[in-house]
Amino acid sequence: MARSGFEEHWRQRFVQRGRQFDDDAGIAGWTASGLETRLRHFQRVWPGDAPGSRWLDAGCGAGSYTRYLASRKLSTLGLDYSLPSVQKARERSDEAIRWLVGDATKLPIRPESMDGVICLGVLQALSAPEPALRELMAATRPGGQVWVDALNRRSLATLIKRLRARLGGPPLNLRYDEPERLRQILLTLGAKSVQVYWVPILPGRLQRLQPWVESKPMRWLLRRLPWLASPLSHAFLVAVRKGPGPD
C-alpha cells in the first residue's frame, strides 16, 4: 500500500535529517533535552528482559534507544526507513548491534520472532496507528513486550495548538493520539495487558523545572491523578504484554 502524502512528507524529512544532522536529537527531530527526557522516562519504567533476548527498535533513528537496549545485554536490531540515519547509527554503535533499513508499517521481520519490540517517536508521523501496531504485535512472540509512544492529543499544549490552528494559525503538522484508543486497538490485536505511562515534558524555556516534574513526589501524584497527568503530559508511553496465540 502506498504511503499517504502526510507519511511521505515525513519520510522525506527524516531522510533529510539523517543527511543533515550528526547528533541523535537532530536526526530524530527532537531537541536534545526532549530526547534525553523521553529516554529517561523509558529507562525508568521499562522492566528489562533476560540477557540474549531478541529486541527490535522500529524507527530507531540514530539509535539512542537501540544502544540502550544493547547495553542491557539484549540481542538488538535497529530498523529505520531513513538510510542515512541507519548508516550514522551503525557508525557510532557497537558491532554486535544489527541494523536494517525498513518501514515500521511493513516490517521485514519473521512473525513472532522477537521477544520484545519498541517503536518510539514514530506514530505521530503516520496517518493512522493501526498498520504499525499490527506489524509490531505480529513480530512479537506470545508473552513478549511491545512498547510504543505517542503525542498526547489531550495535553494542554496540544489543545492550545489546535485552538490556534482553528483560528487561522499554523496547522498541526503531526498526528496526536489518545491512550484509550491505542489501548483498544492493541487489545483487538492480541494484547493481554496494556499499561499507560504519562510523559510530562516542559517546553525549552521551562527546562530548569523539568527535574521537579520528574521528582518522586510528582511522579507519585501523576500516577494517581490521571486527570491531572494528561493535561501536563506532552506524550505517553504504552506498554503491552502480548497474549497467547490461538489454540
mmCIF file of C-alpha atoms in Angstrom:
data_model
loop_
_atom_site.group_PDB
_atom_site.id
_atom_site.type_symbol
_atom_site.label_atom_id
_atom_site.label_comp_id
_atom_site.label_asym_id
_atom_site.label_seq_id
_atom_site.Cartn_x
_atom_site.Cartn_y
_atom_site.Cartn_z
ATOM 1 C CA MET A 1 0.000 0.000 0.000
ATOM 2 C CA ALA A 2 1.350 3.389 -0.999
ATOM 3 C CA ARG A 3 2.157 5.962 1.668
ATOM 4 C CA SER A 4 -0.185 8.891 2.131
ATOM 5 C CA GLY A 5 1.083 12.366 1.300
ATOM 6 C CA PHE A 6 1.403 13.053 5.032
ATOM 7 C CA GLU A 7 3.569 9.972 5.587
ATOM 8 C CA GLU A 8 5.695 10.587 2.510
ATOM 9 C CA HIS A 9 6.303 14.153 3.659
ATOM 10 C CA TRP A 10 7.651 12.872 6.973
ATOM 11 C CA ARG A 11 9.689 10.102 5.351
ATOM 12 C CA GLN A 12 11.458 12.664 3.200
ATOM 13 C CA ARG A 13 12.011 14.916 6.212
ATOM 14 C CA PHE A 14 13.591 12.112 8.228
ATOM 15 C CA VAL A 15 15.826 11.103 5.319
ATOM 16 C CA GLN A 16 16.926 14.726 5.013
ATOM 17 C CA ARG A 17 17.542 14.997 8.763
ATOM 18 C CA GLY A 18 19.663 11.852 8.585
ATOM 19 C CA ARG A 19 21.817 13.527 5.947
ATOM 20 C CA GLN A 20 21.905 16.959 7.581
ATOM 21 C CA PHE A 21 22.432 16.274 11.290
ATOM 22 C CA ASP A 22 25.035 14.308 13.209
ATOM 23 C CA ASP A 23 23.585 14.381 16.726
ATOM 24 C CA ASP A 24 20.949 11.855 17.820
ATOM 25 C CA ALA A 25 18.381 14.507 18.726
ATOM 26 C CA GLY A 26 18.750 16.370 15.436
ATOM 27 C CA ILE A 27 18.355 13.169 13.426
ATOM 28 C CA ALA A 28 15.279 12.193 15.463
ATOM 29 C CA GLY A 29 13.706 15.644 15.193
ATOM 30 C CA TRP A 30 13.750 16.394 18.935
ATOM 31 C CA THR A 31 15.581 18.950 20.991
ATOM 32 C CA ALA A 32 18.450 17.493 22.998
ATOM 33 C CA SER A 33 16.531 17.993 26.250
ATOM 34 C CA GLY A 34 13.401 16.449 24.730
ATOM 35 C CA LEU A 35 15.206 13.304 23.614
ATOM 36 C CA GLU A 36 17.011 12.969 26.947
ATOM 37 C CA THR A 37 13.730 13.337 28.844
ATOM 38 C CA ARG A 38 11.962 10.719 26.742
ATOM 39 C CA LEU A 39 14.831 8.268 27.106
ATOM 40 C CA ARG A 40 14.891 8.841 30.878
ATOM 41 C CA HIS A 41 11.185 8.099 31.160
ATOM 42 C CA PHE A 42 11.571 4.866 29.201
ATOM 43 C CA GLN A 43 14.536 3.744 31.295
ATOM 44 C CA ARG A 44 12.574 4.436 34.471
ATOM 45 C CA VAL A 45 9.564 2.239 33.643
ATOM 46 C CA TRP A 46 10.913 -0.429 31.281
ATOM 47 C CA PRO A 47 11.389 -3.686 33.250
ATOM 48 C CA GLY A 48 14.159 -5.068 31.035
ATOM 49 C CA ASP A 49 14.397 -8.629 29.759
ATOM 50 C CA ALA A 50 16.591 -11.696 30.074
ATOM 51 C CA PRO A 51 20.116 -11.364 28.607
ATOM 52 C CA GLY A 52 20.208 -12.519 25.000
ATOM 53 C CA SER A 53 16.526 -11.784 24.372
ATOM 54 C CA ARG A 54 15.819 -10.567 20.840
ATOM 55 C CA TRP A 55 14.578 -6.983 20.642
ATOM 56 C CA LEU A 56 13.648 -4.744 17.718
ATOM 57 C CA ASP A 57 13.821 -0.941 17.754
ATOM 58 C CA ALA A 58 11.430 0.007 14.929
ATOM 59 C CA GLY A 59 12.015 3.582 13.788
ATOM 60 C CA CYS A 60 15.381 3.688 15.528
ATOM 61 C CA GLY A 61 16.666 6.943 14.010
ATOM 62 C CA ALA A 62 20.267 7.408 15.142
ATOM 63 C CA GLY A 63 19.959 4.502 17.575
ATOM 64 C CA SER A 64 19.676 6.147 21.010
ATOM 65 C CA TYR A 65 17.250 3.533 22.322
ATOM 66 C CA THR A 66 18.865 0.732 20.325
ATOM 67 C CA ARG A 67 22.171 1.270 22.081
ATOM 68 C CA TYR A 68 20.432 1.406 25.440
ATOM 69 C CA LEU A 69 18.775 -1.970 24.789
ATOM 70 C CA ALA A 70 22.126 -3.419 23.733
ATOM 71 C CA SER A 71 23.731 -2.078 26.920
ATOM 72 C CA ARG A 72 21.247 -4.265 28.829
ATOM 73 C CA LYS A 73 22.784 -7.331 27.146
ATOM 74 C CA LEU A 74 19.950 -7.881 24.673
ATOM 75 C CA SER A 75 20.342 -9.096 21.101
ATOM 76 C CA THR A 76 19.257 -5.911 19.382
ATOM 77 C CA LEU A 77 18.138 -4.958 15.879
ATOM 78 C CA GLY A 78 17.661 -1.310 14.875
ATOM 79 C CA LEU A 79 15.376 -0.559 11.915
ATOM 80 C CA ASP A 80 14.555 2.729 10.211
ATOM 81 C CA TYR A 81 13.325 3.797 6.777
ATOM 82 C CA SER A 82 15.977 6.536 6.589
ATOM 83 C CA LEU A 83 19.157 5.019 5.145
ATOM 84 C CA PRO A 84 21.351 7.999 6.193
ATOM 85 C CA SER A 85 20.117 7.642 9.779
ATOM 86 C CA VAL A 86 20.832 3.907 9.844
ATOM 87 C CA GLN A 87 24.307 4.492 8.445
ATOM 88 C CA LYS A 88 25.116 7.037 11.161
ATOM 89 C CA ALA A 89 23.632 4.798 13.835
ATOM 90 C CA ARG A 90 25.871 1.932 12.738
ATOM 91 C CA GLU A 91 28.970 4.128 12.726
ATOM 92 C CA ARG A 92 28.531 5.177 16.352
ATOM 93 C CA SER A 93 27.439 1.828 17.769
ATOM 94 C CA ASP A 94 28.875 -1.493 18.878
ATOM 95 C CA GLU A 95 29.439 -4.004 16.083
ATOM 96 C CA ALA A 96 27.181 -6.525 17.835
ATOM 97 C CA ILE A 97 24.100 -4.431 17.060
ATOM 98 C CA ARG A 98 22.410 -5.329 13.778
ATOM 99 C CA TRP A 99 20.849 -2.665 11.549
ATOM 100 C CA LEU A 100 18.221 -2.811 8.839
ATOM 101 C CA VAL A 101 16.517 -0.327 6.514
ATOM 102 C CA GLY A 102 12.771 -0.894 6.623
ATOM 103 C CA ASP A 103 9.340 0.526 7.369
ATOM 104 C CA ALA A 104 7.528 0.063 10.702
ATOM 105 C CA THR A 105 4.246 -0.381 8.806
ATOM 106 C CA LYS A 106 5.701 -3.235 6.694
ATOM 107 C CA LEU A 107 8.270 -4.943 8.872
ATOM 108 C CA PRO A 108 10.671 -7.338 7.119
ATOM 109 C CA ILE A 109 10.604 -9.478 10.269
ATOM 110 C CA ARG A 110 9.523 -13.097 10.677
ATOM 111 C CA PRO A 111 6.274 -13.346 12.690
ATOM 112 C CA GLU A 112 6.694 -13.961 16.419
ATOM 113 C CA SER A 113 10.489 -13.858 16.102
ATOM 114 C CA MET A 114 11.072 -11.077 18.641
ATOM 115 C CA ASP A 115 10.943 -11.227 22.432
ATOM 116 C CA GLY A 116 10.271 -7.501 22.530
ATOM 117 C CA VAL A 117 9.719 -4.508 20.284
ATOM 118 C CA ILE A 118 9.931 -0.764 20.860
ATOM 119 C CA CYS A 119 8.592 1.854 18.451
ATOM 120 C CA LEU A 120 9.169 5.344 19.810
ATOM 121 C CA GLY A 121 8.756 8.677 18.025
ATOM 122 C CA VAL A 122 7.023 7.048 15.055
ATOM 123 C CA LEU A 123 3.223 7.071 15.405
ATOM 124 C CA GLN A 124 2.949 10.857 15.140
ATOM 125 C CA ALA A 125 4.381 10.690 11.607
ATOM 126 C CA LEU A 126 1.839 8.092 10.422
ATOM 127 C CA SER A 127 -1.650 8.714 9.052
ATOM 128 C CA ALA A 128 -3.095 6.126 11.438
ATOM 129 C CA PRO A 129 -1.623 3.909 14.170
ATOM 130 C CA GLU A 130 -3.188 0.589 13.182
ATOM 131 C CA PRO A 131 -0.766 -0.578 10.432
ATOM 132 C CA ALA A 132 2.334 -0.122 12.595
ATOM 133 C CA LEU A 133 0.713 -1.577 15.723
ATOM 134 C CA ARG A 134 -0.415 -4.616 13.754
ATOM 135 C CA GLU A 135 3.117 -5.214 12.475
ATOM 136 C CA LEU A 136 4.698 -4.738 15.905
ATOM 137 C CA MET A 137 2.315 -7.185 17.548
ATOM 138 C CA ALA A 138 2.777 -9.729 14.750
ATOM 139 C CA ALA A 139 6.577 -9.609 15.095
ATOM 140 C CA THR A 140 6.445 -10.301 18.847
ATOM 141 C CA ARG A 141 6.183 -13.766 20.372
ATOM 142 C CA PRO A 142 3.296 -14.606 22.727
ATOM 143 C CA GLY A 143 4.228 -13.329 26.171
ATOM 144 C CA GLY A 144 6.631 -10.750 24.732
ATOM 145 C CA GLN A 145 6.678 -6.995 25.277
ATOM 146 C CA VAL A 146 5.656 -4.202 22.906
ATOM 147 C CA TRP A 147 6.398 -0.566 23.791
ATOM 148 C CA VAL A 148 5.146 2.414 21.778
ATOM 149 C CA ASP A 149 4.815 6.106 22.467
ATOM 150 C CA ALA A 150 2.569 8.787 21.019
ATOM 151 C CA LEU A 151 1.924 12.501 21.268
ATOM 152 C CA ASN A 152 -0.929 13.255 23.645
ATOM 153 C CA ARG A 153 -3.999 14.723 21.966
ATOM 154 C CA ARG A 154 -5.352 15.944 25.317
ATOM 155 C CA SER A 155 -2.304 17.767 26.631
ATOM 156 C CA LEU A 156 -2.719 21.448 27.384
ATOM 157 C CA ALA A 157 -0.004 22.415 24.887
ATOM 158 C CA THR A 158 -1.696 20.392 22.141
ATOM 159 C CA LEU A 159 -5.130 21.858 22.908
ATOM 160 C CA ILE A 160 -3.664 25.363 22.561
ATOM 161 C CA LYS A 161 -2.081 24.431 19.218
ATOM 162 C CA ARG A 162 -5.386 23.015 17.965
ATOM 163 C CA LEU A 163 -7.238 26.161 19.006
ATOM 164 C CA ARG A 164 -4.702 28.389 17.246
ATOM 165 C CA ALA A 165 -4.995 26.266 14.100
ATOM 166 C CA ARG A 166 -8.780 26.662 14.113
ATOM 167 C CA LEU A 167 -8.366 30.413 14.458
ATOM 168 C CA GLY A 168 -6.174 30.593 11.374
ATOM 169 C CA GLY A 169 -2.776 29.941 12.925
ATOM 170 C CA PRO A 170 -0.203 27.348 11.839
ATOM 171 C CA PRO A 171 -1.782 23.944 11.098
ATOM 172 C CA LEU A 172 -0.841 20.900 13.142
ATOM 173 C CA ASN A 173 1.880 19.068 11.235
ATOM 174 C CA LEU A 174 1.898 15.937 13.402
ATOM 175 C CA ARG A 175 -0.728 13.396 14.422
ATOM 176 C CA TYR A 176 -1.846 13.090 18.052
ATOM 177 C CA ASP A 177 -3.386 10.114 19.850
ATOM 178 C CA GLU A 178 -5.452 9.268 22.894
ATOM 179 C CA PRO A 179 -4.317 6.450 25.232
ATOM 180 C CA GLU A 180 -7.710 4.762 25.366
ATOM 181 C CA ARG A 181 -7.909 4.491 21.571
ATOM 182 C CA LEU A 182 -4.480 2.883 21.359
ATOM 183 C CA ARG A 183 -5.380 0.559 24.215
ATOM 184 C CA GLN A 184 -8.494 -0.648 22.406
ATOM 185 C CA ILE A 185 -6.585 -1.205 19.152
ATOM 186 C CA LEU A 186 -3.889 -3.196 20.941
ATOM 187 C CA LEU A 187 -6.423 -5.355 22.767
ATOM 188 C CA THR A 188 -8.028 -6.284 19.441
ATOM 189 C CA LEU A 189 -4.557 -7.205 18.131
ATOM 190 C CA GLY A 190 -3.935 -9.701 20.927
ATOM 191 C CA ALA A 191 -2.612 -7.709 23.869
ATOM 192 C CA LYS A 192 -3.045 -9.465 27.212
ATOM 193 C CA SER A 193 -2.367 -6.290 29.198
ATOM 194 C CA VAL A 194 -1.894 -2.616 28.332
ATOM 195 C CA GLN A 195 -0.298 -0.083 30.689
ATOM 196 C CA VAL A 196 -0.071 3.693 30.072
ATOM 197 C CA TYR A 197 2.729 5.880 31.443
ATOM 198 C CA TRP A 198 2.452 9.646 31.161
ATOM 199 C CA VAL A 199 5.494 11.586 29.925
ATOM 200 C CA PRO A 200 5.392 15.196 31.143
ATOM 201 C CA ILE A 201 7.870 17.326 29.196
ATOM 202 C CA LEU A 202 8.161 21.043 29.840
ATOM 203 C CA PRO A 203 8.924 23.447 26.961
ATOM 204 C CA GLY A 204 12.521 24.514 26.488
ATOM 205 C CA ARG A 205 12.125 27.829 28.295
ATOM 206 C CA LEU A 206 10.983 25.933 31.411
ATOM 207 C CA GLN A 207 13.550 23.119 31.314
ATOM 208 C CA ARG A 208 15.032 24.226 34.628
ATOM 209 C CA LEU A 209 11.804 22.944 36.218
ATOM 210 C CA GLN A 210 11.914 19.532 34.479
ATOM 211 C CA PRO A 211 13.682 17.799 37.415
ATOM 212 C CA TRP A 212 10.814 18.897 39.661
ATOM 213 C CA VAL A 213 8.256 17.412 37.255
ATOM 214 C CA GLU A 214 10.203 14.131 37.319
ATOM 215 C CA SER A 215 10.699 14.076 41.098
ATOM 216 C CA LYS A 216 9.382 11.082 43.036
ATOM 217 C CA PRO A 217 6.576 13.026 44.757
ATOM 218 C CA MET A 218 5.377 14.453 41.441
ATOM 219 C CA ARG A 219 5.536 11.059 39.714
ATOM 220 C CA TRP A 220 3.530 9.556 42.582
ATOM 221 C CA LEU A 221 0.919 12.288 42.229
ATOM 222 C CA LEU A 222 0.596 11.941 38.452
ATOM 223 C CA ARG A 223 0.215 8.153 38.677
ATOM 224 C CA ARG A 224 -2.754 8.567 40.995
ATOM 225 C CA LEU A 225 -4.382 11.548 39.294
ATOM 226 C CA PRO A 226 -4.581 10.809 35.552
ATOM 227 C CA TRP A 227 -6.958 13.759 35.086
ATOM 228 C CA LEU A 228 -4.005 15.950 36.116
ATOM 229 C CA ALA A 229 -1.323 13.913 34.330
ATOM 230 C CA SER A 230 -2.930 14.093 30.906
ATOM 231 C CA PRO A 231 -3.004 17.914 30.535
ATOM 232 C CA LEU A 232 0.613 18.131 31.727
ATOM 233 C CA SER A 233 1.982 15.350 29.517
ATOM 234 C CA HIS A 234 3.178 16.114 26.004
ATOM 235 C CA ALA A 235 3.428 12.382 25.294
ATOM 236 C CA PHE A 236 2.656 8.982 26.768
ATOM 237 C CA LEU A 237 4.196 5.509 26.720
ATOM 238 C CA VAL A 238 2.150 2.359 26.192
ATOM 239 C CA ALA A 239 3.474 -0.971 27.467
ATOM 240 C CA VAL A 240 1.911 -4.184 26.136
ATOM 241 C CA ARG A 241 2.287 -7.803 27.124
ATOM 242 C CA LYS A 242 1.190 -9.951 24.187
ATOM 243 C CA GLY A 243 -1.272 -12.681 24.994
ATOM 244 C CA PRO A 244 -1.034 -16.325 23.940
ATOM 245 C CA GLY A 245 -1.821 -17.269 20.378
ATOM 246 C CA PRO A 246 -4.911 -19.251 19.351
ATOM 247 C CA ASP A 247 -5.063 -22.889 20.410
#
